[in-house]
């Protein structure tokens, strides 16, 4: 097991920059998720760490050694592909043993390791079956088996659950995290599914257009998003943005949206007059008839214990998550108040966050 | 059609009637295409008079004469000379003596057949081996002008190969490759390799790169990964390609006539020469042709498991 350090990594495909100056460190034994929409460069980043793709510039260190230009086979890592890449001409046992064979390991040692991997993943009963007839979950486990027999420095996984149906994905998420907790293996995991990321990661790197926008724990990313992109990408329904014009000075803890004066965490920087966006999570909105921020109820989505109420306001549409016991009729006018300590502010122009008390004590991306 | 009202119609399952019609058409086609083969096979077992009798004989007394004539050369002798030889030795001797001839020695059929085997299998092996390597390169690496190169490779097939017969004949004579097995192997390889590259590239494109990448991450070199992972998965395509190459090389006639006459002559140009040897010896031709078919049949049967999947050219996966 080892630490992975990525420094200033850049990858171009011709004119197109797929990964822009990424830097992050995965501590020994950490489970890090690269999260982002399709095409943002997650796979490219992972493939560079694996050695399947050479970076245009930057460095990659594995356990302190610079491996930027080492061949994939020399890096002692395991890679789990989305399609699992199980060899159809071999059975399960041969598939799992395949990585060991080229190391010239003794037969008895190979057998011991394969048996152990089978036991850890609970696939002992299918070891002698051909891979073609296996279910998605079993294929997944065999692919993991092939990764863990090597006892490599780290695991790299590219959407390993992408091919499974959503229900089963949830089960496998739990299994994967359980496996990681037992093996304590440094893991980099790529997905575009925020729920997968939130439920498994020690740390999440949120990527957008080749840039890592924020690299922090799931809680941090959810509560203190450093950009509108991160705020929007994480959370379901996503964060509401109320757009308004204003200038702010350090120490301000109130903003004016039309008539309404809304409390916010104290601002820590001077902001010249510009279009701003007030970020509010749906669960931080309450109906409050005393509030002067008003809107008209557009519709309600019932979710069991909670419901999502959509309200049209002068500053844009807002989705609020409330207990499902509150009854609001479509078309009725309501007042909204927010949980002041939890609000974030962004510059609408570049989506960057405005420093405030909210971010204090947090690592800034 | 009364049964149709009692069974539910399925949109995807063909109806019993259409299945029957399809089966009938397939069998009809098979029968029609088998008739010439059956006729050749039967001719091999006829006597020369039976083989040219009119109306043609469908029912006849089988005779070994065709096969005897195929494998031997014979000389005409006087009755006295034949009687002086003592009792006939073996069935062929007996058949030959009835025609007032004696066996003079073995014919060239066996050596020509062996030439065919060496040249056809040798060139097939080379064409497939070269084809799979270059197809892999085209499929996996960024090659400058790859599309143009592929088109160029294919363009060698756009004219009939025989169009270049004269230059090749002159070139071969100059290089001393005329009438040599090596020359024929090189020629058939050159003709087949373009087909092999194109067919195999399709098959290799279908194999996800992840398979090799996984192997390379596990410490295998690319060459190792190619042999351990890519080749086994391309087996279907290789089998299909090999059959096509073999059929071409096995049956090729025009170049064989032009470039081989003795040592390296293959069976196709040899078989017609049988006709001239002792009058219209159709049974020997039938026998020679029947035996000539066997290697292809055996090869195809051995590889048929792969073929059934491969011949769809990867259109249907798994
Ligand atoms: N070999 C390549 N040549 C050219 N462009 C490439 C290549 N590989 C990736 N790209 C481009 O780089 C960008 C990032 O690709 P990448 O596969 O890393 O995205 P991703 O985040 O993994 O997306 P997804 O969720 O769809 O897998 C994409 O726009 C893609 O088109
Ligand atoms: Mg990807």
mmCIF file with all atom_site columns, N, CA, C and O and ligand atoms in Angstrom, chain A residues 42-44 82 158-159 190, ligand 2:
data_model
loop_
_atom_site.group_PDB
_atom_site.id
_atom_site.type_symbol
_atom_site.label_atom_id
_atom_site.label_alt_id
_atom_site.label_comp_id
_atom_site.label_asym_id
_atom_site.label_entity_id
_atom_site.label_seq_id
_atom_site.pdbx_PDB_ins_code
_atom_site.Cartn_x
_atom_site.Cartn_y
_atom_site.Cartn_z
_atom_site.occupancy
_atom_site.B_iso_or_equiv
_atom_site.pdbx_formal_charge
_atom_site.auth_seq_id
_atom_site.auth_comp_id
_atom_site.auth_asym_id
_atom_site.auth_atom_id
_atom_site.pdbx_PDB_model_num
ATOM   1  N  N   . UNK A 1 42  ? -12.072 12.229 -15.989 1.00 0.00 ? 42  UNK A N   1
ATOM   2  C  CA  . UNK A 1 42  ? -11.845 11.302 -14.876 1.00 0.00 ? 42  UNK A CA  1
ATOM   3  C  C   . UNK A 1 42  ? -11.044 10.091 -15.336 1.00 0.00 ? 42  UNK A C   1
ATOM   4  O  O   . UNK A 1 42  ? -10.021 9.733  -14.741 1.00 0.00 ? 42  UNK A O   1
ATOM   5  N  N   . UNK A 1 43  ? -11.526 9.449  -16.396 1.00 0.00 ? 43  UNK A N   1
ATOM   6  C  CA  . UNK A 1 43  ? -10.856 8.254  -16.883 1.00 0.00 ? 43  UNK A CA  1
ATOM   7  C  C   . UNK A 1 43  ? -9.430  8.578  -17.314 1.00 0.00 ? 43  UNK A C   1
ATOM   8  O  O   . UNK A 1 43  ? -8.500  7.832  -17.016 1.00 0.00 ? 43  UNK A O   1
ATOM   9  N  N   . UNK A 1 44  ? -9.265  9.712  -17.987 1.00 0.00 ? 44  UNK A N   1
ATOM   10 C  CA  . UNK A 1 44  ? -7.929  10.096 -18.445 1.00 0.00 ? 44  UNK A CA  1
ATOM   11 C  C   . UNK A 1 44  ? -6.983  10.243 -17.260 1.00 0.00 ? 44  UNK A C   1
ATOM   12 O  O   . UNK A 1 44  ? -5.844  9.766  -17.293 1.00 0.00 ? 44  UNK A O   1
ATOM   13 N  N   . UNK A 1 82  ? -14.401 -0.780 -16.281 1.00 0.00 ? 82  UNK A N   1
ATOM   14 C  CA  . UNK A 1 82  ? -15.862 -0.754 -16.259 1.00 0.00 ? 82  UNK A CA  1
ATOM   15 C  C   . UNK A 1 82  ? -16.453 -2.042 -16.831 1.00 0.00 ? 82  UNK A C   1
ATOM   16 O  O   . UNK A 1 82  ? -17.403 -2.587 -16.319 1.00 0.00 ? 82  UNK A O   1
ATOM   17 N  N   . UNK A 1 158 ? -12.345 2.207  -12.539 1.00 0.00 ? 158 UNK A N   1
ATOM   18 C  CA  . UNK A 1 158 ? -13.047 3.116  -13.440 1.00 0.00 ? 158 UNK A CA  1
ATOM   19 C  C   . UNK A 1 158 ? -14.498 2.688  -13.572 1.00 0.00 ? 158 UNK A C   1
ATOM   20 O  O   . UNK A 1 158 ? -14.813 1.744  -14.277 1.00 0.00 ? 158 UNK A O   1
ATOM   21 N  N   . UNK A 1 159 ? -15.363 3.379  -12.907 1.00 0.00 ? 159 UNK A N   1
ATOM   22 C  CA  . UNK A 1 159 ? -16.794 3.073  -12.904 1.00 0.00 ? 159 UNK A CA  1
ATOM   23 C  C   . UNK A 1 159 ? -17.053 1.571  -12.838 1.00 0.00 ? 159 UNK A C   1
ATOM   24 O  O   . UNK A 1 159 ? -17.723 1.016  -13.708 1.00 0.00 ? 159 UNK A O   1
ATOM   25 N  N   . UNK A 1 190 ? -13.392 5.986  -9.849  1.00 0.00 ? 190 UNK A N   1
ATOM   26 C  CA  . UNK A 1 190 ? -13.994 6.974  -10.742 1.00 0.00 ? 190 UNK A CA  1
ATOM   27 C  C   . UNK A 1 190 ? -15.478 6.699  -10.888 1.00 0.00 ? 190 UNK A C   1
ATOM   28 O  O   . UNK A 1 190 ? -15.885 5.555  -11.069 1.00 0.00 ? 190 UNK A O   1
HETATM 29 MG MG1 . LIG C 2 .   ? -14.679 7.450  -18.150 1.00 0.00 ? 2   LIG C MG1 1
#
